[in-house]
CSV table of C-alpha atoms in Angstrom, one decimal:
chain,number,residue,atom,x,y,z
T,1,GLY,CA,89.9,119.6,124.2
T,2,ASP,CA,90.0,117.5,121.9
T,3,SER,CA,86.0,116.1,120.6
T,4,VAL,CA,84.0,113.7,117.9
T,5,THR,CA,80.3,115.0,116.5
T,6,GLN,CA,78.7,112.4,114.9
T,7,MET,CA,75.2,112.3,112.7
T,8,GLU,CA,72.8,111.6,115.6
T,9,GLY,CA,70.0,108.0,114.9
T,10,PRO,CA,68.6,105.4,114.5
T,11,VAL,CA,69.1,104.9,110.9
T,12,THR,CA,67.1,102.8,109.7
T,13,LEU,CA,68.1,101.2,106.1
T,14,SER,CA,66.7,99.2,103.7
T,15,GLU,CA,68.4,96.6,102.8
T,16,GLU,CA,70.7,96.8,100.0
T,17,ALA,CA,70.7,100.9,100.9
T,18,PHE,CA,73.4,103.4,100.3
T,19,LEU,CA,74.8,103.8,103.8
T,20,THR,CA,76.6,107.6,104.9
T,21,ILE,CA,77.2,108.2,109.1
T,22,ASN,CA,78.7,111.2,109.4
T,23,CYS,CA,81.9,112.2,111.8
T,24,THR,CA,83.9,115.6,112.2
T,25,TYR,CA,86.7,116.2,114.4
T,26,THR,CA,88.1,119.0,116.7
T,27,ALA,CA,91.1,118.7,117.5
T,28,THR,CA,95.1,119.9,118.2
T,29,GLY,CA,96.9,118.7,115.0
T,30,TYR,CA,96.1,115.8,113.1
T,31,PRO,CA,95.1,112.9,115.0
T,32,SER,CA,95.1,109.2,113.7
T,33,LEU,CA,90.8,108.8,113.4
T,34,PHE,CA,88.9,105.3,113.9
T,35,TRP,CA,85.2,103.9,113.6
T,36,TYR,CA,84.5,101.6,115.8
T,37,VAL,CA,81.5,98.8,115.6
T,38,GLN,CA,79.6,97.2,117.8
T,39,TYR,CA,77.3,94.3,117.7
T,40,PRO,CA,74.4,93.6,119.2
T,41,GLY,CA,75.8,91.6,122.5
T,42,GLU,CA,78.9,92.0,121.6
T,43,GLY,CA,81.8,93.9,121.9
T,44,LEU,CA,83.7,97.2,120.7
T,45,GLN,CA,85.4,96.1,117.6
T,46,LEU,CA,88.1,98.3,115.2
T,47,LEU,CA,85.8,98.7,112.0
T,48,LEU,CA,88.5,100.7,110.5
T,49,LYS,CA,90.9,103.6,110.8
T,50,ALA,CA,93.4,106.1,108.9
T,51,THR,CA,96.3,107.5,110.3
T,52,LYS,CA,97.0,110.5,108.2
T,53,ALA,CA,95.2,113.1,105.7
T,54,ASP,CA,94.0,112.0,102.7
T,55,ASP,CA,94.4,108.0,104.4
T,56,LYS,CA,91.2,105.8,103.2
T,57,GLY,CA,90.1,103.1,105.7
T,58,SER,CA,88.1,100.4,104.7
T,59,ASN,CA,87.2,97.3,105.2
T,60,LYS,CA,84.1,94.8,105.0
T,61,GLY,CA,82.6,96.2,102.1
T,62,PHE,CA,83.0,99.7,104.7
T,63,GLU,CA,85.3,102.9,103.7
T,64,ALA,CA,86.2,106.5,105.4
T,65,THR,CA,88.0,108.9,104.1
T,66,TYR,CA,90.6,111.8,106.3
T,67,ARG,CA,89.5,115.0,105.0
T,68,LYS,CA,91.8,117.6,107.0
T,69,GLU,CA,90.5,120.2,105.6
T,70,THR,CA,86.2,119.2,106.5
T,71,THR,CA,88.2,117.9,109.5
T,72,SER,CA,85.5,115.1,108.7
T,73,PHE,CA,86.3,110.9,108.4
T,74,HIS,CA,82.6,110.0,107.1
T,75,LEU,CA,81.4,106.5,107.1
T,76,GLU,CA,80.0,104.4,103.6
T,77,LYS,CA,79.0,101.7,102.6
T,78,GLY,CA,78.0,101.2,98.8
T,79,SER,CA,74.7,98.3,100.0
T,80,VAL,CA,74.8,97.9,103.6
T,81,GLN,CA,73.0,94.0,104.7
T,82,VAL,CA,70.6,93.7,107.9
T,83,SER,CA,74.5,92.0,109.6
T,84,ASP,CA,75.3,95.5,109.5
T,85,SER,CA,72.9,96.1,112.5
T,86,ALA,CA,74.6,97.9,115.7
T,87,VAL,CA,76.2,101.3,116.7
T,88,TYR,CA,79.0,102.7,115.3
T,89,PHE,CA,81.5,104.8,117.2
T,90,CYS,CA,83.7,107.7,115.0
T,91,ALA,CA,87.2,108.3,117.9
T,92,LEU,CA,89.8,109.4,118.1
T,93,VAL,CA,93.3,108.9,119.6
T,94,ASN,CA,94.6,112.2,121.9
T,95,GLN,CA,97.7,113.6,120.8
T,96,ALA,CA,99.8,111.7,123.9
T,97,GLY,CA,98.1,108.5,122.4
T,98,THR,CA,96.7,107.6,125.7
T,99,ALA,CA,93.0,107.2,125.1
T,100,LEU,CA,90.2,107.2,122.4
T,101,ILE,CA,87.9,110.2,122.8
T,102,PHE,CA,84.6,108.9,121.0
T,103,GLY,CA,81.4,110.3,119.6
T,104,LYS,CA,77.5,109.7,120.8
T,105,GLY,CA,77.6,106.9,118.6
T,106,THR,CA,75.2,106.3,115.8
T,107,THR,CA,73.0,103.1,115.8
T,108,LEU,CA,72.5,101.8,112.3
T,109,SER,CA,69.3,99.3,111.8
T,110,VAL,CA,69.0,97.4,108.4
T,111,SER,CA,65.7,95.3,107.6
T,112,SER,CA,65.5,92.9,104.8
W,1,GLY,CA,95.2,84.1,120.3
W,2,ALA,CA,93.7,84.9,122.6
W,3,GLY,CA,91.9,89.0,123.2
W,4,VAL,CA,91.5,91.1,126.2
W,5,SER,CA,89.5,89.7,128.8
W,6,GLN,CA,87.5,91.3,131.8
W,7,SER,CA,85.8,89.4,135.0
W,8,PRO,CA,83.3,89.9,136.3
W,9,SER,CA,81.0,89.8,133.7
W,10,ASN,CA,78.2,91.5,135.6
W,11,LYS,CA,77.6,92.5,139.0
W,12,VAL,CA,75.5,93.7,141.3
W,13,THR,CA,75.9,95.9,144.7
W,14,GLU,CA,74.5,98.1,147.0
W,15,LYS,CA,75.0,101.1,147.1
W,16,GLY,CA,78.4,102.5,149.3
W,17,LYS,CA,79.3,99.2,148.8
W,18,ASP,CA,83.5,98.5,146.6
W,19,VAL,CA,84.1,96.3,143.7
W,20,GLU,CA,87.1,95.4,142.1
W,21,LEU,CA,86.7,94.8,138.1
W,22,ARG,CA,89.7,93.0,137.0
W,23,CYS,CA,91.2,93.0,132.6
W,24,ASP,CA,93.7,90.6,131.7
W,25,PRO,CA,94.8,92.5,128.5
W,26,ILE,CA,96.5,90.2,125.3
W,27,SER,CA,100.3,88.9,126.3
W,28,GLY,CA,102.2,91.2,124.9
W,29,HIS,CA,100.6,94.2,124.3
W,30,THR,CA,102.3,96.9,126.8
W,31,ALA,CA,99.4,99.7,126.9
W,32,LEU,CA,96.3,98.9,128.8
W,33,TYR,CA,92.9,101.4,129.3
W,34,TRP,CA,89.4,101.8,131.0
W,35,TYR,CA,86.6,103.2,129.7
W,36,ARG,CA,83.1,103.6,130.7
W,37,GLN,CA,80.0,103.4,128.6
W,38,SER,CA,77.1,105.3,130.6
W,39,LEU,CA,73.4,106.1,128.7
W,40,GLY,CA,73.9,109.4,129.5
W,41,GLN,CA,77.9,109.7,128.7
W,42,GLY,CA,78.5,107.4,125.9
W,43,LEU,CA,82.0,106.3,126.0
W,44,GLU,CA,84.3,108.1,128.5
W,45,PHE,CA,88.3,107.4,129.3
W,46,LEU,CA,89.2,106.4,132.6
W,47,ILE,CA,92.7,105.5,133.3
W,48,TYR,CA,95.6,104.3,131.0
W,49,PHE,CA,98.9,102.7,132.2
W,50,GLN,CA,102.3,101.8,130.0
W,51,GLY,CA,104.6,99.9,131.0
W,52,ASN,CA,106.2,101.3,134.3
W,53,SER,CA,105.2,105.1,133.4
W,54,ALA,CA,102.8,106.8,135.6
W,55,PRO,CA,99.8,105.9,134.8
W,56,ASP,CA,97.2,108.8,133.5
W,57,LYS,CA,94.2,109.1,135.5
W,58,SER,CA,93.0,112.3,133.7
W,59,GLY,CA,89.6,110.2,133.1
W,60,LEU,CA,89.0,109.3,136.7
W,61,PRO,CA,85.4,110.8,138.0
W,62,SER,CA,86.1,111.2,141.5
W,63,ASP,CA,89.2,110.0,144.3
W,64,ARG,CA,86.7,106.8,144.6
W,65,PHE,CA,87.8,105.0,141.7
W,66,SER,CA,91.7,103.8,141.8
W,67,ALA,CA,93.0,101.5,139.5
W,68,GLU,CA,96.4,99.4,139.2
W,69,ARG,CA,98.4,97.2,137.0
W,70,THR,CA,100.3,94.4,139.1
W,71,GLY,CA,103.1,93.2,136.6
W,72,GLY,CA,102.7,95.0,134.0
W,73,SER,CA,99.5,92.8,133.1
W,74,VAL,CA,96.6,92.1,134.9
W,75,SER,CA,95.4,95.5,136.1
W,76,THR,CA,92.2,95.7,138.9
W,77,LEU,CA,90.2,99.3,138.7
W,78,THR,CA,88.5,99.0,142.1
W,79,ILE,CA,85.1,101.7,142.8
W,80,GLN,CA,84.6,102.8,147.6
W,81,ARG,CA,81.5,103.0,148.1
W,82,THR,CA,79.6,102.6,145.0
W,83,GLN,CA,76.9,105.1,144.3
W,84,GLN,CA,73.8,104.2,141.4
W,85,GLU,CA,75.5,106.9,139.2
W,86,ASP,CA,78.7,104.7,138.6
W,87,SER,CA,76.5,102.0,137.0
W,88,ALA,CA,77.7,101.6,134.1
W,89,VAL,CA,79.9,99.2,131.7
W,90,TYR,CA,82.8,99.6,132.1
W,91,LEU,CA,85.2,98.7,129.4
W,92,CYS,CA,89.3,97.9,129.4
W,93,ALA,CA,91.2,98.3,126.3
W,94,SER,CA,94.8,97.3,125.4
W,95,SER,CA,97.5,98.3,122.5
W,96,LEU,CA,100.8,96.8,121.8
W,97,ASN,CA,102.2,100.2,122.4
W,98,ARG,CA,101.5,103.4,122.9
W,99,GLY,CA,100.8,106.1,120.3
W,100,PRO,CA,98.2,108.0,118.3
W,101,ARG,CA,98.5,105.3,115.4
W,102,GLU,CA,97.8,102.1,117.7
W,103,THR,CA,94.5,100.0,117.4
W,104,GLN,CA,92.7,99.7,120.9
W,105,TYR,CA,91.7,96.5,121.4
W,106,PHE,CA,88.4,95.6,123.8
W,107,GLY,CA,87.2,93.6,126.0
W,108,PRO,CA,83.5,92.4,126.8
W,109,GLY,CA,83.5,94.8,129.2
W,110,THR,CA,81.9,94.8,132.9
W,111,ARG,CA,78.1,95.6,133.6
W,112,LEU,CA,78.4,96.8,137.2
W,113,LEU,CA,74.8,97.2,138.3
W,114,VAL,CA,74.6,99.6,141.9
W,115,LEU,CA,70.8,99.4,143.8
């Protein structure tokens, strides 16, 4: 069945460091891919998405490119801030469009 | 505009009791989803509603779990004879339409603790 694998955390960085969180998927066809973020004490919110191969999603300085050759959707940011500390979830939509399938989540902690 | 709302925000119950969790989706959104977030299992899909179509119940963990959506809007998730392993955050989401490209918007969740 469809699945998402993302790197284990926690990831601990200093402010202004470069961030990569790896995400790979297994799915039938080419599903839409998403990154959701959960800030401390808040609900899940969409960070970015890509709906077809080679698309790049971007938001708030974060980027991820849909790579069908490597079935990956890695999240990157060039210079992280303390306010980026959160849990990041990679997800895909099943083919029927009825459910999001999430990775386990990666906790990011940024210190000043 | 208003986002997805859920109530209660927290619920503490005793093992064996029934609980009802409520979700108000974004106005105009036709698709509604329930998920569960627990430490051991991560984020799991439970059930999906789309308009008047039969719901996709494939994610419900047991027959103690049920959900309904009245009038194509508000949804209630019911857990009967709660068990300690039901303790989790229950998340509701809605999307404008069904489909693989649709963005789902999540509510703040209901934190359920079964003693």
